[in-house]
PDB file of C-alpha atoms in Angstrom:
ATOM      1  CA  MET Q   1      -0.208  -3.829   6.198  1.00 70.00           C
ATOM      2  CA  VAL Q   2       2.860  -6.040   6.605  1.00 81.00           C
ATOM      3  CA  PHE Q   3       3.441  -7.358  10.132  1.00 88.00           C
ATOM      4  CA  ARG Q   4       7.024  -7.010  11.335  1.00 92.00           C
ATOM      5  CA  ASN Q   5       9.060  -8.433  14.206  1.00 93.00           C
ATOM      6  CA  VAL Q   6      12.432  -6.910  15.088  1.00 97.00           C
ATOM      7  CA  ILE Q   7      15.280  -8.897  16.628  1.00 97.00           C
ATOM      8  CA  VAL Q   8      18.149  -6.937  18.188  1.00 98.00           C
ATOM      9  CA  CYS Q   9      21.533  -8.471  19.079  1.00 98.00           C
ATOM     10  CA  ARG Q  10      25.165  -7.475  19.234  1.00 98.00           C
ATOM     11  CA  MET Q  11      27.307  -8.247  16.205  1.00 98.00           C
ATOM     12  CA  VAL Q  12      31.046  -8.300  15.627  1.00 97.00           C
ATOM     13  CA  PRO Q  13      31.706  -5.276  13.350  1.00 95.00           C
ATOM     14  CA  GLY Q  14      32.749  -6.361   9.875  1.00 97.00           C
ATOM     15  CA  SER Q  15      30.970  -9.718   9.992  1.00 98.00           C
ATOM     16  CA  GLU Q  16      27.997  -8.588   7.895  1.00 98.00           C
ATOM     17  CA  GLY Q  17      29.109 -10.549   4.835  1.00 98.00           C
ATOM     18  CA  THR Q  18      29.466 -13.804   6.749  1.00 98.00           C
ATOM     19  CA  VAL Q  19      26.114 -13.453   8.532  1.00 98.00           C
ATOM     20  CA  GLY Q  20      24.345 -12.423   5.330  1.00 98.00           C
ATOM     21  CA  ASP Q  21      25.751 -15.444   3.484  1.00 98.00           C
ATOM     22  CA  VAL Q  22      24.388 -17.801   6.146  1.00 97.00           C
ATOM     23  CA  PHE Q  23      20.867 -16.450   5.787  1.00 95.00           C
ATOM     24  CA  GLY Q  24      21.200 -16.335   2.020  1.00 96.00           C
ATOM     25  CA  TYR Q  25      21.995 -20.045   1.901  1.00 95.00           C
ATOM     26  CA  TYR Q  26      19.077 -21.104   4.085  1.00 93.00           C
ATOM     27  CA  ASP Q  27      16.607 -18.696   2.469  1.00 93.00           C
ATOM     28  CA  ARG Q  28      17.478 -20.318  -0.884  1.00 91.00           C
ATOM     29  CA  THR Q  29      17.405 -23.918   0.299  1.00 91.00           C
ATOM     30  CA  THR Q  30      14.371 -23.842   2.629  1.00 89.00           C
ATOM     31  CA  ARG Q  31      10.965 -22.195   2.273  1.00 87.00           C
ATOM     32  CA  PRO Q  32      10.414 -19.578   5.012  1.00 88.00           C
ATOM     33  CA  GLN Q  33       7.181 -18.559   3.250  1.00 85.00           C
ATOM     34  CA  ASP Q  34       5.620 -21.886   4.235  1.00 82.00           C
ATOM     35  CA  LEU Q  35       5.822 -20.607   7.808  1.00 82.00           C
ATOM     36  CA  GLY Q  36       4.269 -17.246   6.942  1.00 84.00           C
ATOM     37  CA  VAL Q  37       7.529 -15.337   6.470  1.00 90.00           C
ATOM     38  CA  ILE Q  38       7.448 -13.221   3.302  1.00 91.00           C
ATOM     39  CA  GLY Q  39      10.659 -11.252   3.741  1.00 94.00           C
ATOM     40  CA  ARG Q  40      13.567 -10.377   5.971  1.00 95.00           C
ATOM     41  CA  ILE Q  41      16.003  -7.492   6.234  1.00 98.00           C
ATOM     42  CA  LEU Q  42      19.313  -7.688   8.086  1.00 98.00           C
ATOM     43  CA  LEU Q  43      20.884  -4.417   9.171  1.00 98.00           C
ATOM     44  CA  SER Q  44      23.824  -3.238  11.225  1.00 98.00           C
ATOM     45  CA  HIS Q  45      24.392  -0.119  13.299  1.00 98.00           C
ATOM     46  CA  HIS Q  46      27.756   0.186  15.041  1.00 97.00           C
ATOM     47  CA  ASP Q  47      27.935  -3.055  17.092  1.00 97.00           C
ATOM     48  CA  LEU Q  48      24.233  -3.865  16.688  1.00 98.00           C
ATOM     49  CA  TYR Q  49      22.573  -6.523  14.530  1.00 98.00           C
ATOM     50  CA  LEU Q  50      18.953  -5.933  13.576  1.00 98.00           C
ATOM     51  CA  HIS Q  51      16.786  -8.572  11.919  1.00 98.00           C
ATOM     52  CA  VAL Q  52      13.425  -7.394  10.571  1.00 97.00           C
ATOM     53  CA  ILE Q  53      11.139 -10.351   9.857  1.00 94.00           C
ATOM     54  CA  GLU Q  54       8.167  -9.594   7.603  1.00 93.00           C
ATOM     55  CA  ARG Q  55       4.914 -11.581   7.655  1.00 90.00           C
ATOM     56  CA  VAL Q  56       1.508 -11.172   6.068  1.00 83.00           C
ATOM     57  CA  GLN Q  57      -0.146 -11.560   9.465  1.00 77.00           C
ATOM     58  CA  ASP Q  58       0.690 -11.418  13.167  1.00 72.00           C
ATOM     59  CA  PRO Q  59       1.833 -14.967  14.049  1.00 67.00           C
ATOM     60  CA  LYS Q  60      -0.285 -14.792  17.210  1.00 70.00           C
ATOM     61  CA  ILE Q  61      -3.294 -14.677  14.886  1.00 66.00           C
ATOM     62  CA  SER Q  62      -2.071 -16.978  12.122  1.00 62.00           C
ATOM     63  CA  GLY Q  63      -0.575 -19.536  14.507  1.00 60.00           C
ATOM     64  CA  GLN Q  64       2.606 -19.640  12.407  1.00 59.00           C
ATOM     65  CA  THR Q  65       5.060 -18.850  15.176  1.00 57.00           C
ATOM     66  CA  ARG Q  66       7.977 -21.071  14.170  1.00 60.00           C
ATOM     67  CA  GLY Q  67      11.177 -19.665  12.750  1.00 60.00           C
ATOM     68  CA  LEU Q  68      13.170 -21.109   9.872  1.00 65.00           C
ATOM     69  CA  PRO Q  69      13.281 -24.915   9.748  1.00 68.00           C
ATOM     70  CA  ALA Q  70      17.061 -24.615  10.012  1.00 80.00           C
ATOM     71  CA  PHE Q  71      16.947 -22.228  12.992  1.00 85.00           C
ATOM     72  CA  GLN Q  72      19.410 -24.252  15.083  1.00 88.00           C
ATOM     73  CA  LYS Q  73      21.905 -24.543  12.232  1.00 92.00           C
ATOM     74  CA  ILE Q  74      21.688 -20.807  11.553  1.00 93.00           C
ATOM     75  CA  ALA Q  75      22.142 -20.009  15.242  1.00 92.00           C
ATOM     76  CA  GLU Q  76      25.275 -22.182  15.369  1.00 94.00           C
ATOM     77  CA  ALA Q  77      26.701 -20.672  12.171  1.00 96.00           C
ATOM     78  CA  ILE Q  78      26.260 -17.043  13.240  1.00 97.00           C
ATOM     79  CA  GLY Q  79      26.980 -17.713  16.928  1.00 96.00           C
ATOM     80  CA  PRO Q  80      30.612 -16.503  16.770  1.00 97.00           C
ATOM     81  CA  TYR Q  81      29.431 -13.174  15.332  1.00 98.00           C
ATOM     82  CA  VAL Q  82      25.952 -12.487  16.762  1.00 98.00           C
ATOM     83  CA  THR Q  83      25.327 -12.507  20.528  1.00 97.00           C
ATOM     84  CA  PRO Q  84      22.441 -11.388  22.805  1.00 96.00           C
ATOM     85  CA  TYR Q  85      22.051  -7.694  23.566  1.00 96.00           C
ATOM     86  CA  PRO Q  86      19.661  -7.430  26.536  1.00 91.00           C
ATOM     87  CA  ARG Q  87      21.168  -7.659  30.003  1.00 89.00           C
ATOM     88  CA  TYR Q  88      18.169  -9.778  31.027  1.00 90.00           C
ATOM     89  CA  TRP Q  89      18.611 -12.312  28.168  1.00 93.00           C
ATOM     90  CA  LYS Q  90      17.703 -15.919  29.027  1.00 93.00           C
ATOM     91  CA  ASN Q  91      16.351 -17.370  25.763  1.00 91.00           C
ATOM     92  CA  PRO Q  92      16.001 -16.365  22.065  1.00 89.00           C
ATOM     93  CA  SER Q  93      12.625 -14.694  22.600  1.00 89.00           C
ATOM     94  CA  ASP Q  94      14.361 -12.122  24.810  1.00 94.00           C
ATOM     95  CA  SER Q  95      16.057 -10.753  21.671  1.00 96.00           C
ATOM     96  CA  VAL Q  96      12.722  -9.734  20.140  1.00 95.00           C
ATOM     97  CA  ALA Q  97      12.067  -6.020  20.569  1.00 97.00           C
ATOM     98  CA  LYS Q  98       8.670  -5.008  21.966  1.00 97.00           C
ATOM     99  CA  GLU Q  99       6.422  -2.921  19.748  1.00 96.00           C
ATOM    100  CA  PHE Q 100       4.957  -0.010  21.699  1.00 98.00           C
ATOM    101  CA  TYR Q 101       3.473   2.196  18.966  1.00 97.00           C
ATOM    102  CA  ARG Q 102       2.319   1.952  15.380  1.00 95.00           C
ATOM    103  CA  TRP Q 103       0.637   4.402  13.039  1.00 95.00           C
ATOM    104  CA  ALA Q 104      -0.813   4.437   9.526  1.00 91.00           C
ATOM    105  CA  PRO Q 105      -3.086   6.958   7.776  1.00 87.00           C
ATOM    106  CA  GLU Q 106      -6.743   6.507   8.679  1.00 82.00           C
ATOM    107  CA  ASP Q 107      -7.757   6.354   5.008  1.00 74.00           C
ATOM    108  CA  GLY Q 108      -5.704   3.182   4.610  1.00 64.00           C
ATOM    109  CA  THR Q 109      -4.075   4.376   1.402  1.00 67.00           C
ATOM    110  CA  ALA Q 110      -0.397   3.718   0.755  1.00 68.00           C
ATOM    111  CA  PRO Q 111       1.979   4.844  -1.992  1.00 69.00           C
ATOM    112  CA  ALA Q 112       2.698   2.269  -4.697  1.00 72.00           C
ATOM    113  CA  ASP Q 113       6.444   2.548  -4.086  1.00 83.00           C
ATOM    114  CA  THR Q 114       7.713   2.872  -0.524  1.00 87.00           C
ATOM    115  CA  THR Q 115      11.089   2.925   1.201  1.00 91.00           C
ATOM    116  CA  LEU Q 116      11.598   1.390   4.651  1.00 94.00           C
ATOM    117  CA  THR Q 117      14.100   3.169   6.889  1.00 95.00           C
ATOM    118  CA  VAL Q 118      15.280   1.757  10.217  1.00 97.00           C
ATOM    119  CA  ILE Q 119      16.394   4.351  12.772  1.00 97.00           C
ATOM    120  CA  VAL Q 120      18.291   3.273  15.886  1.00 98.00           C
ATOM    121  CA  GLN Q 121      18.728   5.312  19.080  1.00 98.00           C
ATOM    122  CA  ARG Q 122      18.916   4.816  22.828  1.00 98.00           C
ATOM    123  CA  ILE Q 123      15.816   5.275  24.956  1.00 98.00           C
ATOM    124  CA  LYS Q 124      15.531   6.303  28.583  1.00 97.00           C
ATOM    125  CA  PRO Q 125      14.269   3.331  30.646  1.00 93.00           C
ATOM    126  CA  GLY Q 126      10.491   3.439  30.996  1.00 96.00           C
ATOM    127  CA  ALA Q 127      10.070   6.303  28.515  1.00 98.00           C
ATOM    128  CA  GLU Q 128       8.031   4.330  25.966  1.00 98.00           C
ATOM    129  CA  PRO Q 129       4.661   5.895  26.949  1.00 98.00           C
ATOM    130  CA  ASP Q 130       6.124   9.398  26.597  1.00 98.00           C
ATOM    131  CA  VAL Q 131       7.730   8.627  23.241  1.00 98.00           C
ATOM    132  CA  ALA Q 132       4.492   7.036  21.967  1.00 98.00           C
ATOM    133  CA  ARG Q 133       2.506  10.095  23.084  1.00 98.00           C
ATOM    134  CA  ILE Q 134       4.865  12.493  21.328  1.00 98.00           C
ATOM    135  CA  PHE Q 135       4.684  10.545  18.072  1.00 97.00           C
ATOM    136  CA  ALA Q 136       0.897  10.221  18.333  1.00 97.00           C
ATOM    137  CA  ASP Q 137       0.573  14.006  18.693  1.00 96.00           C
ATOM    138  CA  SER Q 138       2.893  14.552  15.727  1.00 95.00           C
ATOM    139  CA  ASP Q 139       1.201  11.933  13.566  1.00 95.00           C
ATOM    140  CA  ALA Q 140      -2.153  13.630  14.169  1.00 94.00           C
ATOM    141  CA  GLY Q 141      -0.786  16.709  12.423  1.00 93.00           C
ATOM    142  CA  SER Q 142       0.496  17.439   8.933  1.00 91.00           C
ATOM    143  CA  LEU Q 143       4.098  16.224   9.290  1.00 91.00           C
ATOM    144  CA  PRO Q 144       3.506  12.628   8.121  1.00 91.00           C
ATOM    145  CA  ARG Q 145       1.919  13.874   4.877  1.00 89.00           C
ATOM    146  CA  GLU Q 146       4.708  16.409   4.357  1.00 88.00           C
ATOM    147  CA  LEU Q 147       7.325  13.665   4.742  1.00 89.00           C
ATOM    148  CA  GLY Q 148       5.398  11.090   2.713  1.00 89.00           C
ATOM    149  CA  VAL Q 149       5.115   8.739   5.708  1.00 92.00           C
ATOM    150  CA  ALA Q 150       2.941   5.714   4.930  1.00 92.00           C
ATOM    151  CA  ALA Q 151       3.359   3.913   8.275  1.00 93.00           C
ATOM    152  CA  ARG Q 152       5.610   3.740  11.313  1.00 95.00           C
ATOM    153  CA  TRP Q 153       6.388   1.259  14.083  1.00 97.00           C
ATOM    154  CA  LEU Q 154       8.269   1.937  17.331  1.00 98.00           C
ATOM    155  CA  TYR Q 155      10.068  -0.801  19.295  1.00 98.00           C
ATOM    156  CA  SER Q 156      12.313  -0.984  22.330  1.00 98.00           C
ATOM    157  CA  ILE Q 157      14.593  -3.588  23.847  1.00 97.00           C
ATOM    158  CA  ASP Q 158      16.625  -2.825  26.958  1.00 97.00           C
ATOM    159  CA  ASP Q 159      17.958   0.704  26.208  1.00 97.00           C
ATOM    160  CA  VAL Q 160      17.693   0.437  22.402  1.00 98.00           C
ATOM    161  CA  PHE Q 161      14.946   2.285  20.507  1.00 98.00           C
ATOM    162  CA  VAL Q 162      14.133   1.099  16.971  1.00 98.00           C
ATOM    163  CA  HIS Q 163      11.950   3.204  14.682  1.00 98.00           C
ATOM    164  CA  LEU Q 164      10.718   1.705  11.403  1.00 97.00           C
ATOM    165  CA  VAL Q 165       9.261   4.253   9.010  1.00 96.00           C
ATOM    166  CA  GLU Q 166       7.784   3.614   5.562  1.00 93.00           C
ATOM    167  CA  GLN Q 167       7.840   6.586   3.205  1.00 91.00           C
ATOM    168  CA  ASP Q 168       6.794   7.321  -0.316  1.00 88.00           C
ATOM    169  CA  SER Q 169      10.075   6.631  -2.137  1.00 85.00           C
ATOM    170  CA  ALA Q 170       9.924   9.762  -4.306  1.00 81.00           C
ATOM    171  CA  VAL Q 171       9.172  12.043  -1.353  1.00 78.00           C
ATOM    172  CA  ALA Q 172      11.860  10.411   0.790  1.00 74.00           C
ATOM    173  CA  GLU Q 173      14.467  10.993  -1.901  1.00 72.00           C
ATOM    174  CA  SER Q 174      13.455  14.625  -2.436  1.00 72.00           C
ATOM    175  CA  LEU Q 175      13.654  15.339   1.306  1.00 66.00           C
ATOM    176  CA  ARG Q 176      16.829  13.388   2.018  1.00 65.00           C
ATOM    177  CA  ASP Q 177      18.881  16.458   2.887  1.00 59.00           C
ATOM    178  CA  ASN Q 178      16.342  19.091   3.934  1.00 61.00           C
ATOM    179  CA  HIS Q 179      13.568  17.468   6.030  1.00 57.00           C
ATOM    180  CA  GLN Q 180      15.227  18.951   9.121  1.00 60.00           C
ATOM    181  CA  GLN Q 181      14.237  22.410   7.899  1.00 63.00           C
ATOM    182  CA  LYS Q 182      10.538  21.729   8.556  1.00 74.00           C
ATOM    183  CA  PRO Q 183       9.451  23.422  11.815  1.00 85.00           C
ATOM    184  CA  ALA Q 184       7.212  20.481  12.772  1.00 87.00           C
ATOM    185  CA  PHE Q 185      10.172  18.109  12.439  1.00 89.00           C
ATOM    186  CA  GLY Q 186      12.295  20.333  14.676  1.00 89.00           C
ATOM    187  CA  LYS Q 187       9.480  20.431  17.236  1.00 92.00           C
ATOM    188  CA  LEU Q 188       9.244  16.618  17.208  1.00 94.00           C
ATOM    189  CA  MET Q 189      12.991  16.235  17.738  1.00 93.00           C
ATOM    190  CA  ALA Q 190      12.970  18.766  20.595  1.00 95.00           C
ATOM    191  CA  GLU Q 191      10.125  16.990  22.379  1.00 97.00           C
ATOM    192  CA  LEU Q 192      11.856  13.609  22.029  1.00 97.00           C
ATOM    193  CA  ALA Q 193      15.217  14.901  23.285  1.00 96.00           C
ATOM    194  CA  PRO Q 194      14.599  14.206  27.007  1.00 97.00           C
ATOM    195  CA  TYR Q 195      13.790  10.573  26.224  1.00 98.00           C
ATOM    196  CA  VAL Q 196      15.975   9.422  23.320  1.00 98.00           C
ATOM    197  CA  GLU Q 197      19.538  10.078  22.178  1.00 97.00           C
ATOM    198  CA  PRO Q 198      21.928   8.789  19.501  1.00 97.00           C
ATOM    199  CA  TYR Q 199      23.213   5.264  20.000  1.00 97.00           C
ATOM    200  CA  ARG Q 200      26.768   6.629  19.813  1.00 96.00           C
ATOM    201  CA  PRO Q 201      26.544  10.337  20.753  1.00 94.00           C
ATOM    202  CA  GLU Q 202      30.275  10.872  20.355  1.00 93.00           C
ATOM    203  CA  SER Q 203      30.164  10.155  16.609  1.00 90.00           C
ATOM    204  CA  TRP Q 204      26.682  11.519  15.821  1.00 91.00           C
ATOM    205  CA  ARG Q 205      26.498  14.480  13.418  1.00 91.00           C
ATOM    206  CA  GLY Q 206      22.854  14.426  12.369  1.00 88.00           C
ATOM    207  CA  PRO Q 207      19.730  12.234  11.913  1.00 88.00           C
ATOM    208  CA  GLN Q 208      21.289  10.260   9.047  1.00 89.00           C
ATOM    209  CA  ASP Q 209      23.868   8.897  11.494  1.00 94.00           C
ATOM    210  CA  SER Q 210      21.054   7.085  13.306  1.00 95.00           C
ATOM    211  CA  VAL Q 211      19.960   5.161  10.194  1.00 95.00           C
ATOM    212  CA  ALA Q 212      20.897   1.466  10.206  1.00 97.00           C
ATOM    213  CA  THR Q 213      22.620  -0.021   7.150  1.00 97.00           C
ATOM    214  CA  VAL Q 214      21.010  -2.878   5.216  1.00 98.00           C
ATOM    215  CA  PHE Q 215      23.422  -5.715   4.445  1.00 98.00           C
ATOM    216  CA  TYR Q 216      21.018  -8.478   3.420  1.00 98.00           C
ATOM    217  CA  ARG Q 217      17.473  -8.599   2.099  1.00 97.00           C
ATOM    218  CA  TRP Q 218      15.232 -11.490   1.064  1.00 96.00           C
ATOM    219  CA  VAL Q 219      11.690 -11.422  -0.353  1.00 95.00           C
ATOM    220  CA  ALA Q 220       9.564 -14.507  -1.001  1.00 91.00           C
ATOM    221  CA  GLU Q 221       8.836 -14.998  -4.691  1.00 87.00           C
ATOM    222  CA  ASP Q 222       5.574 -16.891  -4.145  1.00 76.00           C
TER     223      ASP Q 222
END
């Protein structure tokens, strides 16, 4: 299973192209894979910047904890557009969201073709144990199979809740507009309601409005 870190910051709306170009240049001219990085996804959601870093192994195990060789240059280039989110921010590590739950089928099987969706909401302070419990109860049932879920990861940072879910691509596409009709999905949403809410409730119309938008993606070729 791919190991993922999630960085959450604020971003000036409309600056996706500029930020994506910066990473594109350094991903082409350096070799992140030499430091264990095999992919990255940059996403935006309202005024949020999300950076999903993909590795073969947890850097705490592999020892490959460094970022890009050009980290300082990247930070300077995107500095006018990307700024810290947490109120308690003191250094770059404070922008890394904390993983508090992960799940994958016990049989270890995964579809050949999967789609990764990043869902962004707000979380009630201290509610991570409750949210993890609710997902654990749901994942023990039939809903993951019905939705083609291959794996999920839950993260939080300050009041932001980030949910990464891998799905069988074919199943995800077939359920794009009607997964809400499943009773088990409705039950899950109802149980989560006291603890999480849309990032921007005033403009939220349905679950799709909580899905972050990908604006840059890189995958190591070797």
